[in-house]
mmCIF file of C-alpha atoms in Angstrom:
data_model
loop_
_atom_site.group_PDB
_atom_site.id
_atom_site.type_symbol
_atom_site.label_atom_id
_atom_site.label_comp_id
_atom_site.label_asym_id
_atom_site.label_seq_id
_atom_site.Cartn_x
_atom_site.Cartn_y
_atom_site.Cartn_z
ATOM 1 C CA MET Q 78 0.076 0.080 -0.142
ATOM 2 C CA SER Q 79 2.838 2.421 0.442
ATOM 3 C CA ASN Q 80 4.099 2.545 -3.098
ATOM 4 C CA TRP Q 81 2.142 5.377 -4.569
ATOM 5 C CA TYR Q 82 2.118 6.702 -8.254
ATOM 6 C CA MET Q 83 0.912 9.967 -9.388
ATOM 7 C CA LEU Q 84 -1.233 9.747 -12.468
ATOM 8 C CA THR Q 85 -1.889 12.732 -14.642
ATOM 9 C CA LEU Q 86 -4.382 12.552 -17.146
ATOM 10 C CA THR Q 87 -5.967 15.347 -19.351
ATOM 11 C CA GLY Q 88 -7.865 15.559 -22.384
ATOM 12 C CA GLU Q 89 -10.822 17.114 -23.971
ATOM 13 C CA ASP Q 90 -13.773 17.262 -21.631
ATOM 14 C CA ARG Q 91 -16.545 14.826 -22.049
ATOM 15 C CA PRO Q 92 -18.964 12.654 -19.926
ATOM 16 C CA GLY Q 93 -17.365 9.491 -18.590
ATOM 17 C CA ILE Q 94 -13.628 10.099 -18.132
ATOM 18 C CA VAL Q 95 -13.677 9.554 -14.456
ATOM 19 C CA ALA Q 96 -15.796 6.639 -14.563
ATOM 20 C CA ARG Q 97 -14.046 4.748 -17.193
ATOM 21 C CA VAL Q 98 -10.431 5.684 -15.649
ATOM 22 C CA THR Q 99 -11.415 4.573 -12.142
ATOM 23 C CA ARG Q 100 -13.255 1.579 -13.376
ATOM 24 C CA VAL Q 101 -10.037 0.127 -15.121
ATOM 25 C CA LEU Q 102 -8.159 0.700 -11.693
ATOM 26 C CA PHE Q 103 -10.838 -0.837 -9.665
ATOM 27 C CA GLU Q 104 -11.063 -4.204 -11.972
ATOM 28 C CA ARG Q 105 -7.186 -4.578 -11.400
ATOM 29 C CA ASP Q 106 -7.579 -3.971 -7.507
ATOM 30 C CA MET Q 107 -5.588 -0.850 -7.460
ATOM 31 C CA ASN Q 108 -6.333 1.657 -4.613
ATOM 32 C CA LEU Q 109 -7.075 5.312 -5.095
ATOM 33 C CA GLY Q 110 -5.814 7.996 -2.712
ATOM 34 C CA GLU Q 111 -6.118 11.721 -2.880
ATOM 35 C CA ALA Q 112 -6.977 13.279 -6.070
ATOM 36 C CA SER Q 113 -7.664 16.484 -7.827
ATOM 37 C CA MET Q 114 -9.984 16.537 -10.906
ATOM 38 C CA LEU Q 115 -11.384 19.621 -12.653
ATOM 39 C CA ARG Q 116 -12.057 21.278 -15.733
ATOM 40 C CA LEU Q 117 -9.577 23.642 -17.041
ATOM 41 C CA GLY Q 118 -10.209 25.563 -20.279
ATOM 42 C CA GLY Q 119 -12.585 22.794 -21.799
ATOM 43 C CA ASN Q 120 -10.167 20.122 -20.778
ATOM 44 C CA PHE Q 121 -10.636 17.702 -17.947
ATOM 45 C CA THR Q 122 -7.682 17.267 -15.721
ATOM 46 C CA ILE Q 123 -7.129 14.575 -13.300
ATOM 47 C CA MET Q 124 -4.019 14.263 -10.867
ATOM 48 C CA MET Q 125 -4.610 11.039 -8.836
ATOM 49 C CA MET Q 126 -2.698 8.984 -6.399
ATOM 50 C CA VAL Q 127 -2.746 5.359 -7.212
ATOM 51 C CA SER Q 128 -1.076 2.295 -5.255
ATOM 52 C CA GLY Q 129 -1.321 -1.424 -5.581
ATOM 53 C CA HIS Q 130 0.445 -4.198 -7.129
ATOM 54 C CA MET Q 131 1.228 -2.597 -10.519
ATOM 55 C CA ASP Q 132 4.122 -0.615 -11.428
ATOM 56 C CA ALA Q 133 4.214 2.310 -13.674
ATOM 57 C CA ASP Q 134 4.456 0.008 -16.988
ATOM 58 C CA ALA Q 135 1.628 -1.957 -15.956
ATOM 59 C CA LEU Q 136 -0.461 0.891 -15.077
ATOM 60 C CA GLN Q 137 0.329 2.517 -18.379
ATOM 61 C CA GLN Q 138 -0.618 -0.892 -20.148
ATOM 62 C CA ALA Q 139 -3.744 -1.214 -18.358
ATOM 63 C CA LEU Q 140 -5.018 2.343 -19.160
ATOM 64 C CA SER Q 141 -3.717 2.139 -22.760
ATOM 65 C CA GLU Q 142 -6.964 1.520 -24.215
ATOM 66 C CA VAL Q 143 -9.377 3.891 -22.294
ATOM 67 C CA VAL Q 144 -6.782 6.464 -22.842
ATOM 68 C CA ARG Q 145 -6.623 6.095 -26.486
ATOM 69 C CA GLU Q 146 -10.492 5.849 -26.775
ATOM 70 C CA LEU Q 147 -10.954 9.066 -24.865
ATOM 71 C CA GLY Q 148 -8.075 10.933 -26.488
ATOM 72 C CA LEU Q 149 -6.484 11.456 -23.046
ATOM 73 C CA SER Q 150 -2.729 12.073 -22.197
ATOM 74 C CA LEU Q 151 -1.335 9.924 -19.532
ATOM 75 C CA HIS Q 152 1.721 10.695 -17.361
ATOM 76 C CA ILE Q 153 2.783 8.455 -14.519
ATOM 77 C CA ASP Q 154 5.420 9.228 -11.925
ATOM 78 C CA PRO Q 155 6.394 6.999 -8.843
ATOM 79 C CA MET Q 156 5.930 9.443 -5.886
ATOM 80 C CA LYS Q 157 7.345 9.818 -2.202
ATOM 81 C CA GLY Q 158 4.872 10.519 0.414
ATOM 82 C CA GLY Q 159 1.317 9.053 1.194
ATOM 83 C CA LEU Q 160 -2.083 9.610 2.790
ATOM 84 C CA HIS Q 161 -2.631 11.369 5.946
ATOM 85 C CA ARG Q 162 -0.360 14.188 5.624
ATOM 86 C CA HIS Q 163 -2.758 17.098 5.484
ATOM 87 C CA VAL Q 164 -1.583 20.322 6.422
ATOM 88 C CA PRO Q 165 -4.569 22.656 7.472
ATOM 89 C CA PRO Q 166 -4.264 26.287 5.968
ATOM 90 C CA ASN Q 167 -4.003 29.325 8.405
ATOM 91 C CA LEU Q 168 -4.337 32.039 5.724
ATOM 92 C CA MET Q 169 -6.334 32.860 2.876
ATOM 93 C CA VAL Q 170 -5.045 35.165 0.164
ATOM 94 C CA ARG Q 171 -7.430 36.514 -2.412
ATOM 95 C CA VAL Q 172 -6.112 38.479 -5.422
ATOM 96 C CA SER Q 173 -7.645 40.316 -8.358
ATOM 97 C CA GLY Q 174 -6.320 42.748 -10.740
ATOM 98 C CA ALA Q 175 -6.172 43.408 -14.370
ATOM 99 C CA ASP Q 176 -4.609 40.255 -16.187
ATOM 100 C CA ARG Q 177 -1.064 41.293 -17.083
ATOM 101 C CA ALA Q 178 2.130 39.732 -17.574
ATOM 102 C CA GLY Q 179 3.637 38.321 -14.227
ATOM 103 C CA ILE Q 180 0.909 38.770 -11.759
ATOM 104 C CA VAL Q 181 0.904 35.328 -10.535
ATOM 105 C CA ALA Q 182 4.728 35.359 -10.392
ATOM 106 C CA ARG Q 183 4.641 38.755 -8.547
ATOM 107 C CA VAL Q 184 2.080 37.928 -6.119
ATOM 108 C CA THR Q 185 3.429 34.400 -5.162
ATOM 109 C CA GLY Q 186 7.003 35.635 -5.179
ATOM 110 C CA VAL Q 187 6.269 38.178 -2.476
ATOM 111 C CA LEU Q 188 4.461 35.569 -0.381
ATOM 112 C CA ALA Q 189 7.214 33.045 -0.816
ATOM 113 C CA ASP Q 190 9.793 35.587 0.401
ATOM 114 C CA ALA Q 191 7.517 36.310 3.304
ATOM 115 C CA GLY Q 192 7.602 32.323 4.107
ATOM 116 C CA PHE Q 193 4.057 31.726 3.030
ATOM 117 C CA ASN Q 194 3.618 28.001 1.881
ATOM 118 C CA ILE Q 195 0.774 27.470 -0.799
ATOM 119 C CA LEU Q 196 -1.267 24.487 -0.369
ATOM 120 C CA ASP Q 197 -4.040 25.239 -2.842
ATOM 121 C CA LEU Q 198 -4.196 27.900 -5.635
ATOM 122 C CA GLU Q 199 -7.107 28.418 -7.608
ATOM 123 C CA SER Q 200 -6.804 31.013 -10.595
ATOM 124 C CA ASP Q 201 -9.228 31.834 -13.105
ATOM 125 C CA VAL Q 202 -9.814 34.673 -15.879
ATOM 126 C CA ALA Q 203 -12.793 36.694 -15.536
ATOM 127 C CA GLY Q 204 -13.836 39.936 -17.236
ATOM 128 C CA THR Q 205 -13.889 40.054 -20.962
ATOM 129 C CA ALA Q 206 -11.775 39.219 -23.840
ATOM 130 C CA GLU Q 207 -10.773 42.919 -24.051
ATOM 131 C CA GLN Q 208 -10.434 43.587 -20.412
ATOM 132 C CA PRO Q 209 -9.531 40.172 -18.722
ATOM 133 C CA VAL Q 210 -9.375 40.275 -14.886
ATOM 134 C CA TYR Q 211 -7.234 37.665 -13.113
ATOM 135 C CA ILE Q 212 -8.671 36.182 -9.965
ATOM 136 C CA MET Q 213 -6.891 34.045 -7.593
ATOM 137 C CA GLN Q 214 -7.578 32.181 -4.320
ATOM 138 C CA ILE Q 215 -4.706 30.911 -2.393
ATOM 139 C CA ALA Q 216 -4.859 28.832 0.870
ATOM 140 C CA GLY Q 217 -1.759 28.299 2.712
ATOM 141 C CA VAL Q 218 0.421 28.278 5.730
ATOM 142 C CA ALA Q 219 2.366 31.194 7.058
ATOM 143 C CA THR Q 220 4.708 31.054 9.631
ATOM 144 C CA VAL Q 221 5.057 34.735 10.092
ATOM 145 C CA PRO Q 222 2.436 37.000 11.423
ATOM 146 C CA LEU Q 223 -0.308 38.344 9.371
ATOM 147 C CA GLU Q 224 0.907 41.903 9.700
ATOM 148 C CA SER Q 225 4.288 40.836 8.144
ATOM 149 C CA LEU Q 226 2.549 39.492 5.207
ATOM 150 C CA GLU Q 227 0.365 42.540 4.819
ATOM 151 C CA GLN Q 228 3.429 44.690 4.766
ATOM 152 C CA ALA Q 229 5.064 42.514 2.313
ATOM 153 C CA VAL Q 230 2.170 42.849 -0.233
ATOM 154 C CA SER Q 231 1.412 46.508 0.427
ATOM 155 C CA GLY Q 232 3.630 47.284 -2.636
ATOM 156 C CA LEU Q 233 1.430 45.130 -4.829
ATOM 157 C CA ARG Q 234 -1.456 47.035 -3.929
ATOM 158 C CA GLU Q 235 0.242 50.285 -5.105
ATOM 159 C CA GLU Q 236 0.477 48.623 -8.426
ATOM 160 C CA GLY Q 237 -3.153 48.195 -8.766
ATOM 161 C CA ILE Q 238 -3.216 44.815 -7.680
ATOM 162 C CA GLU Q 239 -6.016 43.871 -5.046
ATOM 163 C CA VAL Q 240 -4.685 41.618 -2.427
ATOM 164 C CA ASN Q 241 -6.715 40.512 0.633
ATOM 165 C CA ILE Q 242 -5.257 38.362 3.301
ATOM 166 C CA SER Q 243 -7.518 36.810 5.987
ATOM 167 C CA PRO Q 244 -6.765 34.272 8.789
ATOM 168 C CA VAL Q 245 -8.376 30.738 8.406
ATOM 169 C CA GLU Q 246 -9.283 30.077 12.141
ATOM 170 C CA MET Q 247 -9.999 26.317 11.985
ATOM 171 C CA LEU Q 248 -12.745 24.935 14.074
ATOM 172 C CA VAL Q 249 -12.666 21.565 15.497
ATOM 173 C CA GLY Q 250 -15.925 20.402 16.981
ATOM 174 C CA MET P 157 -12.957 10.106 35.895
ATOM 175 C CA GLU P 158 -12.252 8.844 32.544
ATOM 176 C CA PRO P 159 -12.873 10.543 29.247
ATOM 177 C CA LEU P 160 -15.302 8.679 26.927
ATOM 178 C CA GLN P 161 -14.771 7.045 23.480
ATOM 179 C CA ILE P 162 -15.383 9.217 20.476
ATOM 180 C CA LEU P 163 -17.285 7.705 17.623
ATOM 181 C CA THR P 164 -15.578 8.311 14.244
ATOM 182 C CA ILE P 165 -16.937 7.891 10.702
ATOM 183 C CA PRO P 166 -18.153 5.788 9.116
ATOM 184 C CA ASP P 167 -19.894 4.765 12.456
ATOM 185 C CA GLU P 168 -23.623 4.886 11.532
ATOM 186 C CA ARG P 169 -24.465 6.203 15.178
ATOM 187 C CA LEU P 170 -23.361 9.693 14.082
ATOM 188 C CA LYS P 171 -26.331 9.842 11.830
ATOM 189 C CA GLN P 172 -28.751 9.328 14.702
ATOM 190 C CA PRO P 173 -30.800 12.031 15.807
ATOM 191 C CA SER P 174 -30.850 12.758 19.628
ATOM 192 C CA GLU P 175 -33.586 13.087 21.881
ATOM 193 C CA PRO P 176 -34.383 16.097 24.364
ATOM 194 C CA VAL P 177 -33.472 16.033 27.955
ATOM 195 C CA THR P 178 -36.233 15.707 30.027
ATOM 196 C CA ASP P 179 -34.414 15.204 33.610
ATOM 197 C CA PHE P 180 -32.084 17.567 34.931
ATOM 198 C CA ASP P 181 -30.589 15.287 37.622
ATOM 199 C CA ASP P 182 -26.992 14.303 38.788
ATOM 200 C CA GLY P 183 -26.888 11.820 36.149
ATOM 201 C CA LEU P 184 -27.077 14.576 33.523
ATOM 202 C CA ARG P 185 -24.553 16.481 35.334
ATOM 203 C CA ASP P 186 -22.009 13.647 35.663
ATOM 204 C CA PHE P 187 -22.395 12.934 32.015
ATOM 205 C CA VAL P 188 -21.983 16.729 31.203
ATOM 206 C CA ALA P 189 -18.409 16.461 33.367
ATOM 207 C CA ARG P 190 -17.254 13.449 31.483
ATOM 208 C CA LEU P 191 -18.138 15.029 28.016
ATOM 209 C CA GLU P 192 -16.431 18.184 28.931
ATOM 210 C CA LEU P 193 -13.273 16.049 30.064
ATOM 211 C CA THR P 194 -13.407 14.208 26.491
ATOM 212 C CA ARG P 195 -13.626 17.531 24.900
ATOM 213 C CA GLN P 196 -10.385 18.798 26.792
ATOM 214 C CA GLN P 197 -8.416 15.733 26.011
ATOM 215 C CA GLY P 198 -9.241 15.684 22.274
ATOM 216 C CA PRO P 199 -7.212 17.634 19.938
ATOM 217 C CA ALA P 200 -8.175 21.324 20.418
ATOM 218 C CA ALA P 201 -11.746 21.061 20.061
ATOM 219 C CA VAL P 202 -13.950 24.183 20.975
ATOM 220 C CA GLY P 203 -16.917 21.951 21.095
ATOM 221 C CA ILE P 204 -18.416 18.522 21.485
ATOM 222 C CA ALA P 205 -21.820 16.893 21.214
ATOM 223 C CA ALA P 206 -23.059 14.066 23.218
ATOM 224 C CA PRO P 207 -23.691 11.824 20.211
ATOM 225 C CA GLN P 208 -19.950 11.871 19.445
ATOM 226 C CA VAL P 209 -19.778 9.679 22.581
ATOM 227 C CA GLY P 210 -22.595 7.499 21.580
ATOM 228 C CA HIS P 211 -25.049 9.271 23.857
ATOM 229 C CA PHE P 212 -28.094 10.297 21.980
ATOM 230 C CA GLN P 213 -29.442 13.351 24.013
ATOM 231 C CA ARG P 214 -29.554 17.018 22.929
ATOM 232 C CA ILE P 215 -26.447 17.851 24.931
ATOM 233 C CA ALA P 216 -23.493 20.050 23.841
ATOM 234 C CA ILE P 217 -20.478 21.888 24.921
ATOM 235 C CA VAL P 218 -19.046 24.980 23.366
ATOM 236 C CA ASP P 219 -15.917 26.899 24.565
ATOM 237 C CA CYS P 220 -14.369 29.442 22.414
ATOM 238 C CA SER P 221 -12.554 31.208 25.100
ATOM 239 C CA ASN P 222 -9.227 29.736 24.429
ATOM 240 C CA THR P 223 -8.590 30.319 20.610
ATOM 241 C CA ARG P 224 -5.218 31.156 19.352
ATOM 242 C CA LYS P 225 -6.609 34.589 18.144
ATOM 243 C CA PRO P 226 -9.406 35.689 20.686
ATOM 244 C CA VAL P 227 -12.975 35.764 19.465
ATOM 245 C CA PRO P 228 -16.158 37.225 21.056
ATOM 246 C CA ASN P 229 -17.449 34.519 23.053
ATOM 247 C CA HIS P 230 -19.734 33.387 25.956
ATOM 248 C CA GLY P 231 -17.091 31.339 27.872
ATOM 249 C CA ASN P 232 -17.813 27.514 28.461
ATOM 250 C CA LEU P 233 -21.357 26.904 27.656
ATOM 251 C CA VAL P 234 -23.194 23.681 28.394
ATOM 252 C CA LEU P 235 -26.181 23.759 25.892
ATOM 253 C CA ILE P 236 -29.020 21.335 26.610
ATOM 254 C CA ASN P 237 -31.878 21.252 24.195
ATOM 255 C CA PRO P 238 -30.519 24.169 22.248
ATOM 256 C CA GLU P 239 -32.535 25.933 19.497
ATOM 257 C CA ILE P 240 -31.486 28.504 17.183
ATOM 258 C CA THR P 241 -34.294 31.106 16.784
ATOM 259 C CA HIS P 242 -32.523 33.647 14.613
ATOM 260 C CA TRP P 243 -29.935 33.460 11.795
ATOM 261 C CA ASP P 244 -28.410 36.289 9.892
ATOM 262 C CA GLY P 245 -25.888 36.631 7.269
ATOM 263 C CA TYR P 246 -23.609 33.537 5.936
ATOM 264 C CA GLU P 247 -19.996 33.119 5.664
ATOM 265 C CA VAL P 248 -17.501 30.257 4.710
ATOM 266 C CA GLY P 249 -15.178 28.776 7.290
ATOM 267 C CA ARG P 250 -12.815 25.903 7.830
ATOM 268 C CA GLU P 251 -14.138 23.218 10.082
ATOM 269 C CA GLY P 252 -12.877 19.811 11.438
ATOM 270 C CA CYS P 253 -14.282 17.551 13.616
ATOM 271 C CA LEU P 254 -13.346 15.169 16.310
ATOM 272 C CA SER P 255 -15.502 12.209 14.801
ATOM 273 C CA VAL P 256 -13.796 13.124 11.269
ATOM 274 C CA PRO P 257 -10.098 12.323 11.731
ATOM 275 C CA ASP P 258 -7.473 14.120 9.234
ATOM 276 C CA TYR P 259 -9.941 16.049 7.163
ATOM 277 C CA THR P 260 -10.990 19.502 7.142
ATOM 278 C CA GLY P 261 -13.292 21.414 4.569
ATOM 279 C CA ASN P 262 -15.026 24.634 3.980
ATOM 280 C CA VAL P 263 -18.486 25.170 5.388
ATOM 281 C CA ILE P 264 -21.087 27.830 4.961
ATOM 282 C CA ARG P 265 -22.675 28.857 8.401
ATOM 283 C CA ALA P 266 -24.829 31.804 9.530
ATOM 284 C CA THR P 267 -22.664 34.582 10.890
ATOM 285 C CA ARG P 268 -24.919 35.694 13.668
ATOM 286 C CA ILE P 269 -27.628 33.660 15.588
ATOM 287 C CA ARG P 270 -29.701 33.854 18.711
ATOM 288 C CA LEU P 271 -30.009 30.818 20.589
ATOM 289 C CA THR P 272 -32.009 29.585 23.467
ATOM 290 C CA ALA P 273 -30.654 26.496 25.642
ATOM 291 C CA ARG P 274 -30.834 25.193 29.061
ATOM 292 C CA ASP P 275 -27.801 24.568 31.384
ATOM 293 C CA GLU P 276 -27.162 21.362 33.465
ATOM 294 C CA CYS P 277 -29.329 22.598 36.118
ATOM 295 C CA GLY P 278 -32.334 23.024 33.873
ATOM 296 C CA GLU P 279 -32.122 26.850 33.826
ATOM 297 C CA ALA P 280 -33.025 28.559 30.335
ATOM 298 C CA HIS P 281 -30.708 31.101 28.825
ATOM 299 C CA GLU P 282 -30.540 33.087 25.643
ATOM 300 C CA TYR P 283 -27.587 34.106 23.846
ATOM 301 C CA GLU P 284 -26.589 36.223 20.912
ATOM 302 C CA MET P 285 -23.509 34.967 19.052
ATOM 303 C CA GLU P 286 -21.543 35.870 16.129
ATOM 304 C CA GLY P 287 -18.724 34.401 13.882
ATOM 305 C CA TYR P 288 -16.501 31.605 15.258
ATOM 306 C CA GLU P 289 -18.748 30.809 18.389
ATOM 307 C CA ALA P 290 -21.932 31.015 16.169
ATOM 308 C CA ARG P 291 -20.037 28.538 13.864
ATOM 309 C CA ALA P 292 -19.158 26.291 16.667
ATOM 310 C CA VAL P 293 -22.858 26.096 18.062
ATOM 311 C CA GLN P 294 -24.104 25.241 14.493
ATOM 312 C CA HIS P 295 -21.643 22.557 14.028
ATOM 313 C CA GLU P 296 -22.653 21.101 17.471
ATOM 314 C CA ILE P 297 -26.355 21.413 16.775
ATOM 315 C CA ASP P 298 -25.817 19.580 13.496
ATOM 316 C CA HIS P 299 -24.510 16.674 15.441
ATOM 317 C CA LEU P 300 -27.588 16.619 17.556
ATOM 318 C CA ASP P 301 -29.498 16.151 14.247
ATOM 319 C CA GLY P 302 -27.180 13.581 13.000
ATOM 320 C CA ILE P 303 -25.505 15.741 10.543
ATOM 321 C CA LEU P 304 -21.558 15.936 10.072
ATOM 322 C CA PHE P 305 -19.840 18.870 8.370
ATOM 323 C CA ILE P 306 -18.729 16.653 5.618
ATOM 324 C CA ASP P 307 -22.538 16.555 4.561
ATOM 325 C CA ARG P 308 -22.164 20.463 4.239
ATOM 326 C CA VAL P 309 -18.693 20.984 2.493
ATOM 327 C CA VAL P 310 -18.786 23.190 -0.174
ATOM 328 C CA SER P 311 -16.948 22.396 -3.213
ATOM 329 C CA ARG P 312 -14.004 24.741 -4.208
ATOM 330 C CA ARG P 313 -15.903 26.641 -6.976
ATOM 331 C CA THR P 314 -19.626 25.701 -7.893
ATOM 332 C CA ASP P 315 -21.409 25.834 -4.442
ATOM 333 C CA LEU P 316 -20.638 29.343 -3.715
ATOM 334 C CA PHE P 317 -21.678 30.691 -7.145
ATOM 335 C CA LYS P 318 -24.875 28.600 -6.974
ATOM 336 C CA ARG P 319 -25.636 30.184 -3.639
ATOM 337 C CA LYS P 320 -25.123 33.659 -4.876
ATOM 338 C CA VAL P 321 -27.476 33.227 -7.784
ATOM 339 C CA TYR P 322 -30.474 31.561 -6.042
ATOM 340 C CA ARG P 323 -30.277 33.209 -2.735
#
């Protein structure tokens, strides 16, 4: 159970991709771990942890038919790590601004320099084709106080990038 | 006094609704004391509900007086037969649960609530709460109705949009 592979599958979105792929794995007694599956720009994307008796070559072979039929591209990497390693976020950063070169690199660079570790980043382009707006939500863990991060991003605000940082107070009940 | 055993998913008993308390006696007070001990021994829980230890009466404890960052709170509250009488606003917050190890998720809860409940001596109280404490109470009352936060987790994108459109 401890040998995990990371499967990356992408292809034009259509109904049944998840069902077909996971059916093949189930029929071969493979276990699924954590996964992220979502539609990006009309494509369906899957990143999924898989473990069991099969190695990368066997997985590739087992999935070859469904991959060909659904027009997917498949990539398999052995991975370190495993389940039950969740790190809860303690800060949420919301970003929006006119879409322009480097906005993601600028924002995440400032956060990284301030000691912020990204756990989950969602980004999207809203607005119109003429006036696109970049919107990001970043959940992560900071080891420095909120005030230090505020200080770090204040320069971005002057450049017209809206950055809003709020604490995530986890509730356990 | 020994702490009680916490039920964890997929234990079906967590879905069982709890019955109102009718007898405010020493047996109730002993149970509340053990429930509080169990909460304190768990990993940093601000609340606990009786069904989480397999006791199906409408009893919960909420204590938001000791959070990392101070929040408005009413101290250590024993909530018996609690009823929410008013809701106002909603917001997303991150929750975990003693009964759901190693998982956290975002849940929409009312921002402000008005609440009636009895204490362990049977005395009636009314509370107005906001934010984190209001969230904790809603999480615990859900337990009394056999609902877990994982039944309410909102998806990364769609739920919030939906909520906005249909509200």
